[in-house]
Amino acid sequence: MVIQTVGAFLAVISFSLILELPKKYLILSGTIGAVGWLVYLLVQAAAGSVIAAAFLSTLLVALFSHIAARVCKAPVTVFLVAGILPSVPGASIYRSVSYVISNDPVLSSHYLVETLQVSGAIAMAIFIMDSLFRLGKRK
């Protein structure tokens, strides 16, 4: 898990460089992404669910992104887009397309549904955290 977390940190920093994120936010966005990936791995190991792992890790990434945005006086998307990168279901969509090509509709549809569920969990977590911060801002 340590190697994967360090790898996620480096991947998020690399992705942030491609997105031309300001250099002063690189370490913080990398840390947010690495912590999110560590939570993903821990929840997946404990619950055995990719969907729950994606939801909870993205919820945490969104929380940290909102906090970092307020502390650094930067837009939330600066930290959020880079932070959710490790949770994006790239492997599932790859498997789905691979099984379409190899003419296995059962496995293809299984991985397609998994991809849609993980994507929905990520979107829902971002929406929930954004809504909570907007409600807190009103009060």
Coordinates of N, CA and C in Angstrom, one line a residue:
M1 N 0.8 -1.2 0.0 CA 0.0 0.0 0.0 C 0.9 1.3 0.0
V2 N 2.0 1.2 0.7 CA 2.9 2.4 0.7 C 3.4 2.7 -0.7
I3 N 3.8 1.7 -1.4 CA 4.3 1.9 -2.8 C 3.2 2.5 -3.7
Q4 N 2.0 2.0 -3.5 CA 0.9 2.5 -4.4 C 0.6 3.9 -4.0
T5 N 0.6 4.3 -2.7 CA 0.3 5.6 -2.2 C 1.4 6.6 -2.8
V6 N 2.7 6.2 -2.7 CA 3.7 7.0 -3.2 C 3.6 7.2 -4.8
G7 N 3.2 6.1 -5.4 CA 2.9 6.2 -6.8 C 1.8 7.1 -7.2
A8 N 0.7 7.1 -6.4 CA -0.4 8.0 -6.6 C 0.0 9.4 -6.4
F9 N 0.9 9.7 -5.4 CA 1.4 11.0 -5.2 C 2.1 11.5 -6.4
L10 N 3.0 10.7 -6.9 CA 3.8 11.1 -8.1 C 2.9 11.2 -9.3
A11 N 1.9 10.3 -9.5 CA 1.0 10.4 -10.6 C 0.2 11.7 -10.6
V12 N -0.3 12.1 -9.4 CA -1.1 13.3 -9.3 C -0.2 14.5 -9.6
I13 N 1.0 14.5 -9.1 CA 1.9 15.6 -9.4 C 2.2 15.7 -10.9
S14 N 2.5 14.6 -11.5 CA 2.7 14.6 -12.9 C 1.5 15.0 -13.7
F15 N 0.3 14.6 -13.3 CA -0.9 15.0 -14.0 C -1.1 16.5 -13.8
S16 N -0.8 17.0 -12.6 CA -0.9 18.4 -12.3 C 0.0 19.3 -13.1
L17 N 1.2 18.7 -13.4 CA 2.1 19.5 -14.3 C 1.6 19.5 -15.7
I18 N 1.0 18.4 -16.2 CA 0.4 18.4 -17.5 C -0.8 19.4 -17.6
L19 N -1.5 19.6 -16.5 CA -2.7 20.5 -16.4 C -2.2 22.0 -16.2
E20 N -0.9 22.1 -16.0 CA -0.2 23.4 -15.7 C -0.8 24.0 -14.5
L21 N -0.9 23.2 -13.4 CA -1.3 23.7 -12.1 C -0.2 24.6 -11.6
P22 N -0.5 25.7 -10.9 CA 0.6 26.5 -10.3 C 1.5 25.7 -9.4
K23 N 2.8 25.9 -9.6 CA 3.8 25.1 -8.9 C 3.6 25.1 -7.4
K24 N 3.1 26.2 -6.9 CA 3.0 26.3 -5.4 C 1.9 25.3 -4.8
Y25 N 1.1 24.8 -5.7 CA 0.0 23.9 -5.3 C 0.3 22.4 -5.6
L26 N 1.5 22.1 -6.2 CA 1.8 20.7 -6.6 C 1.8 19.7 -5.4
I27 N 2.6 20.1 -4.4 CA 2.8 19.2 -3.3 C 1.4 18.9 -2.6
L28 N 0.6 20.0 -2.4 CA -0.6 19.8 -1.7 C -1.6 19.0 -2.5
S29 N -1.7 19.2 -3.8 CA -2.6 18.4 -4.7 C -2.1 17.0 -4.7
G30 N -0.8 16.7 -4.7 CA -0.3 15.4 -4.7 C -0.6 14.7 -3.4
T31 N -0.5 15.4 -2.3 CA -0.8 14.9 -1.0 C -2.3 14.5 -0.9
I32 N -3.2 15.4 -1.4 CA -4.6 15.1 -1.4 C -4.9 13.9 -2.2
G33 N -4.3 13.7 -3.4 CA -4.5 12.6 -4.2 C -4.0 11.3 -3.6
A34 N -2.8 11.4 -2.9 CA -2.2 10.2 -2.3 C -3.1 9.7 -1.1
V35 N -3.6 10.7 -0.3 CA -4.4 10.3 0.8 C -5.7 9.7 0.3
G36 N -6.3 10.3 -0.7 CA -7.5 9.7 -1.3 C -7.3 8.3 -1.8
W37 N -6.1 8.0 -2.4 CA -5.8 6.7 -2.9 C -5.6 5.7 -1.7
L38 N -5.0 6.2 -0.7 CA -4.8 5.3 0.5 C -6.1 5.0 1.1
V39 N -7.0 5.9 1.2 CA -8.4 5.6 1.7 C -9.1 4.6 0.8
Y40 N -8.9 4.8 -0.5 CA -9.5 3.9 -1.5 C -9.0 2.5 -1.2
L41 N -7.7 2.3 -1.1 CA -7.2 1.0 -0.8 C -7.6 0.4 0.5
L42 N -7.7 1.2 1.5 CA -8.1 0.7 2.8 C -9.6 0.3 2.8
V43 N -10.5 1.1 2.2 CA -11.9 0.8 2.1 C -12.1 -0.4 1.3
Q44 N -11.4 -0.5 0.2 CA -11.6 -1.7 -0.7 C -11.1 -3.0 0.0
A45 N -10.1 -2.9 0.8 CA -9.6 -4.1 1.5 C -10.6 -4.4 2.6
A46 N -11.2 -3.4 3.3 CA -12.1 -3.7 4.4 C -13.4 -4.1 3.9
A47 N -14.0 -3.4 2.9 CA -15.4 -3.7 2.5 C -15.4 -4.6 1.3
G48 N -14.4 -4.6 0.5 CA -14.4 -5.4 -0.7 C -15.2 -4.8 -1.8
S49 N -15.5 -3.6 -1.7 CA -16.3 -2.9 -2.7 C -15.6 -1.8 -3.4
V50 N -15.5 -1.8 -4.7 CA -14.8 -0.8 -5.4 C -15.7 0.5 -5.4
I51 N -17.0 0.4 -5.4 CA -17.9 1.5 -5.4 C -17.8 2.2 -4.1
A52 N -17.9 1.5 -3.0 CA -17.8 2.2 -1.7 C -16.4 2.8 -1.5
A53 N -15.4 2.2 -2.0 CA -14.0 2.8 -1.9 C -13.9 4.1 -2.7
A54 N -14.5 4.1 -3.9 CA -14.5 5.3 -4.7 C -15.3 6.4 -4.1
F55 N -16.4 6.0 -3.5 CA -17.3 7.0 -2.9 C -16.6 7.7 -1.7
L56 N -16.1 6.9 -0.8 CA -15.5 7.4 0.4 C -14.2 8.1 0.2
S57 N -13.4 7.6 -0.7 CA -12.2 8.3 -1.0 C -12.4 9.6 -1.7
T58 N -13.4 9.7 -2.6 CA -13.7 10.9 -3.3 C -14.3 11.9 -2.3
L59 N -15.1 11.4 -1.4 CA -15.7 12.3 -0.4 C -14.6 13.0 0.4
L60 N -13.6 12.2 0.8 CA -12.4 12.8 1.5 C -11.6 13.7 0.7
V61 N -11.4 13.4 -0.6 CA -10.7 14.2 -1.5 C -11.4 15.6 -1.7
A62 N -12.7 15.5 -1.8 CA -13.5 16.7 -2.0 C -13.4 17.6 -0.7
L63 N -13.5 16.9 0.4 CA -13.4 17.7 1.7 C -12.0 18.4 1.8
F64 N -11.0 17.7 1.5 CA -9.6 18.3 1.6 C -9.5 19.3 0.5
S65 N -10.1 19.1 -0.6 CA -9.9 20.1 -1.7 C -10.6 21.4 -1.3
H66 N -11.8 21.3 -0.7 CA -12.5 22.5 -0.3 C -11.7 23.2 0.8
I67 N -11.2 22.5 1.7 CA -10.4 23.1 2.8 C -9.1 23.8 2.2
A68 N -8.4 23.0 1.4 CA -7.2 23.6 0.8 C -7.5 24.8 -0.1
A69 N -8.6 24.8 -0.8 CA -9.0 26.0 -1.6 C -9.2 27.2 -0.7
R70 N -9.8 27.0 0.4 CA -10.1 28.2 1.3 C -8.8 28.6 2.0
V71 N -7.9 27.7 2.3 CA -6.7 28.1 3.0 C -5.7 28.8 2.0
C72 N -5.7 28.2 0.8 CA -4.8 28.8 -0.3 C -5.4 29.9 -1.1
K73 N -6.7 30.1 -0.9 CA -7.4 31.1 -1.7 C -7.3 30.8 -3.2
A74 N -7.6 29.6 -3.5 CA -7.6 29.1 -4.9 C -8.9 28.4 -5.2
P75 N -9.2 28.2 -6.5 CA -10.4 27.5 -6.8 C -10.4 26.0 -6.4
V76 N -11.5 25.5 -6.0 CA -11.6 24.1 -5.5 C -11.1 23.1 -6.6
T77 N -11.4 23.4 -7.9 CA -11.1 22.5 -9.0 C -9.6 22.3 -9.1
V78 N -8.8 23.3 -8.6 CA -7.3 23.1 -8.7 C -6.9 21.8 -8.0
F79 N -7.5 21.6 -6.8 CA -7.1 20.4 -6.0 C -8.0 19.2 -6.3
L80 N -9.3 19.5 -6.7 CA -10.2 18.4 -6.9 C -9.9 17.5 -8.1
V81 N -9.7 18.2 -9.2 CA -9.5 17.5 -10.5 C -8.2 16.6 -10.4
A82 N -7.2 17.1 -9.8 CA -5.9 16.3 -9.7 C -6.1 15.2 -8.6
G83 N -6.9 15.6 -7.5 CA -7.0 14.6 -6.4 C -7.9 13.4 -6.7
I84 N -8.8 13.5 -7.6 CA -9.7 12.4 -7.9 C -9.1 11.5 -9.0
L85 N -8.0 11.9 -9.6 CA -7.4 11.1 -10.7 C -7.1 9.7 -10.3
P86 N -6.6 9.3 -9.1 CA -6.4 7.9 -8.9 C -7.7 7.1 -8.8
S87 N -8.8 7.7 -8.5 CA -10.0 7.0 -8.3 C -10.8 6.7 -9.6
V88 N -10.4 7.4 -10.6 CA -11.1 7.3 -11.9 C -11.0 5.8 -12.4
P89 N -12.2 5.3 -12.8 CA -12.2 3.8 -13.1 C -11.7 3.5 -14.5
G90 N -10.4 3.8 -14.8 CA -9.8 3.5 -16.1 C -9.7 2.0 -16.4
A91 N -9.3 1.2 -15.4 CA -9.2 -0.2 -15.6 C -10.5 -0.9 -15.9
S92 N -11.6 -0.5 -15.3 CA -12.9 -1.1 -15.6 C -13.3 -0.8 -17.0
I93 N -13.1 0.5 -17.5 CA -13.6 0.8 -18.8 C -12.7 0.1 -19.8
Y94 N -11.4 -0.1 -19.5 CA -10.5 -0.8 -20.4 C -10.9 -2.3 -20.5
R95 N -11.2 -2.9 -19.4 CA -11.7 -4.3 -19.4 C -13.0 -4.4 -20.2
S96 N -13.9 -3.5 -20.0 CA -15.2 -3.5 -20.7 C -14.9 -3.5 -22.2
V97 N -14.1 -2.6 -22.7 CA -13.8 -2.5 -24.1 C -13.1 -3.7 -24.6
S98 N -12.2 -4.2 -23.8 CA -11.4 -5.4 -24.2 C -12.3 -6.6 -24.3
Y99 N -13.3 -6.7 -23.5 CA -14.2 -7.9 -23.6 C -15.2 -7.7 -24.7
V100 N -15.5 -6.4 -25.1 CA -16.3 -6.2 -26.3 C -15.6 -6.7 -27.5
I101 N -14.3 -6.3 -27.6 CA -13.4 -6.7 -28.7 C -13.3 -8.3 -28.8
S102 N -13.2 -8.9 -27.6 CA -13.0 -10.4 -27.6 C -14.3 -11.1 -27.6
N103 N -15.4 -10.4 -27.8 CA -16.7 -10.9 -28.0 C -17.2 -11.7 -26.8
D104 N -17.1 -11.1 -25.6 CA -17.6 -11.6 -24.4 C -18.6 -10.6 -23.8
P105 N -19.8 -10.6 -24.2 CA -20.8 -9.6 -23.7 C -21.1 -9.6 -22.2
V106 N -21.0 -10.8 -21.6 CA -21.3 -10.9 -20.2 C -20.3 -10.1 -19.4
L107 N -19.0 -10.4 -19.6 CA -18.0 -9.7 -18.8 C -17.9 -8.2 -19.2
S108 N -18.2 -7.9 -20.5 CA -18.1 -6.6 -21.0 C -19.2 -5.7 -20.3
S109 N -20.4 -6.2 -20.2 CA -21.5 -5.5 -19.5 C -21.2 -5.4 -18.0
H110 N -20.6 -6.4 -17.4 CA -20.3 -6.4 -16.0 C -19.4 -5.2 -15.7
Y111 N -18.3 -5.1 -16.5 CA -17.3 -4.0 -16.3 C -17.9 -2.7 -16.7
L112 N -18.8 -2.6 -17.7 CA -19.4 -1.4 -18.0 C -20.3 -0.9 -16.9
V113 N -21.1 -1.7 -16.3 CA -21.9 -1.4 -15.2 C -21.0 -0.9 -14.0
E114 N -20.0 -1.6 -13.7 CA -19.0 -1.3 -12.7 C -18.5 0.1 -12.9
T115 N -18.1 0.4 -14.1 CA -17.5 1.7 -14.5 C -18.6 2.8 -14.2
L116 N -19.8 2.6 -14.6 CA -20.9 3.6 -14.4 C -21.2 3.8 -13.0
Q117 N -21.1 2.7 -12.2 CA -21.4 2.8 -10.7 C -20.3 3.6 -10.0
V118 N -19.0 3.3 -10.4 CA -17.9 4.0 -9.8 C -18.0 5.5 -10.2
S119 N -18.2 5.8 -11.4 CA -18.3 7.1 -11.9 C -19.5 7.9 -11.2
G120 N -20.6 7.2 -11.0 CA -21.7 7.8 -10.3 C -21.4 8.0 -8.8
A121 N -20.6 7.1 -8.2 CA -20.2 7.3 -6.8 C -19.3 8.5 -6.7
I122 N -18.4 8.7 -7.6 CA -17.4 9.8 -7.6 C -18.2 11.1 -7.8
A123 N -19.1 11.1 -8.7 CA -19.9 12.3 -8.9 C -20.8 12.7 -7.7
M124 N -21.4 11.6 -7.1 CA -22.3 11.9 -6.0 C -21.5 12.4 -4.8
A125 N -20.3 11.9 -4.6 CA -19.4 12.3 -3.4 C -19.0 13.8 -3.6
I126 N -18.7 14.2 -4.8 CA -18.3 15.6 -5.1 C -19.5 16.4 -4.9
F127 N -20.7 16.0 -5.4 CA -21.9 16.8 -5.2 C -22.3 17.0 -3.7
I128 N -22.2 15.9 -3.0 CA -22.5 16.0 -1.5 C -21.6 16.9 -0.8
M129 N -20.3 16.8 -1.0 CA -19.4 17.7 -0.3 C -19.5 19.1 -0.7
D130 N -19.8 19.4 -2.0 CA -20.0 20.7 -2.5 C -21.2 21.3 -1.9
S131 N -22.3 20.5 -1.8 CA -23.5 21.0 -1.2 C -23.4 21.3 0.3
L132 N -22.6 20.4 1.0 CA -22.4 20.7 2.4 C -21.6 22.0 2.6
F133 N -20.6 22.3 1.8 CA -19.9 23.5 1.9 C -20.7 24.7 1.6
R134 N -21.6 24.6 0.6 CA -22.5 25.7 0.2 C -23.5 25.9 1.3
L135 N -24.0 24.9 2.0 CA -24.9 25.1 3.1 C -24.2 25.8 4.3
G136 N -23.0 25.3 4.5 CA -22.2 25.9 5.6 C -21.8 27.4 5.3
K137 N -21.7 27.7 4.1 CA -21.3 29.1 3.7 C -22.5 30.0 3.9
R138 N -23.8 29.5 3.7 CA -25.0 30.4 3.9 C -25.1 30.7 5.4
K139 N -24.8 29.8 6.3 CA -25.0 30.0 7.7 C -23.8 30.7 8.2

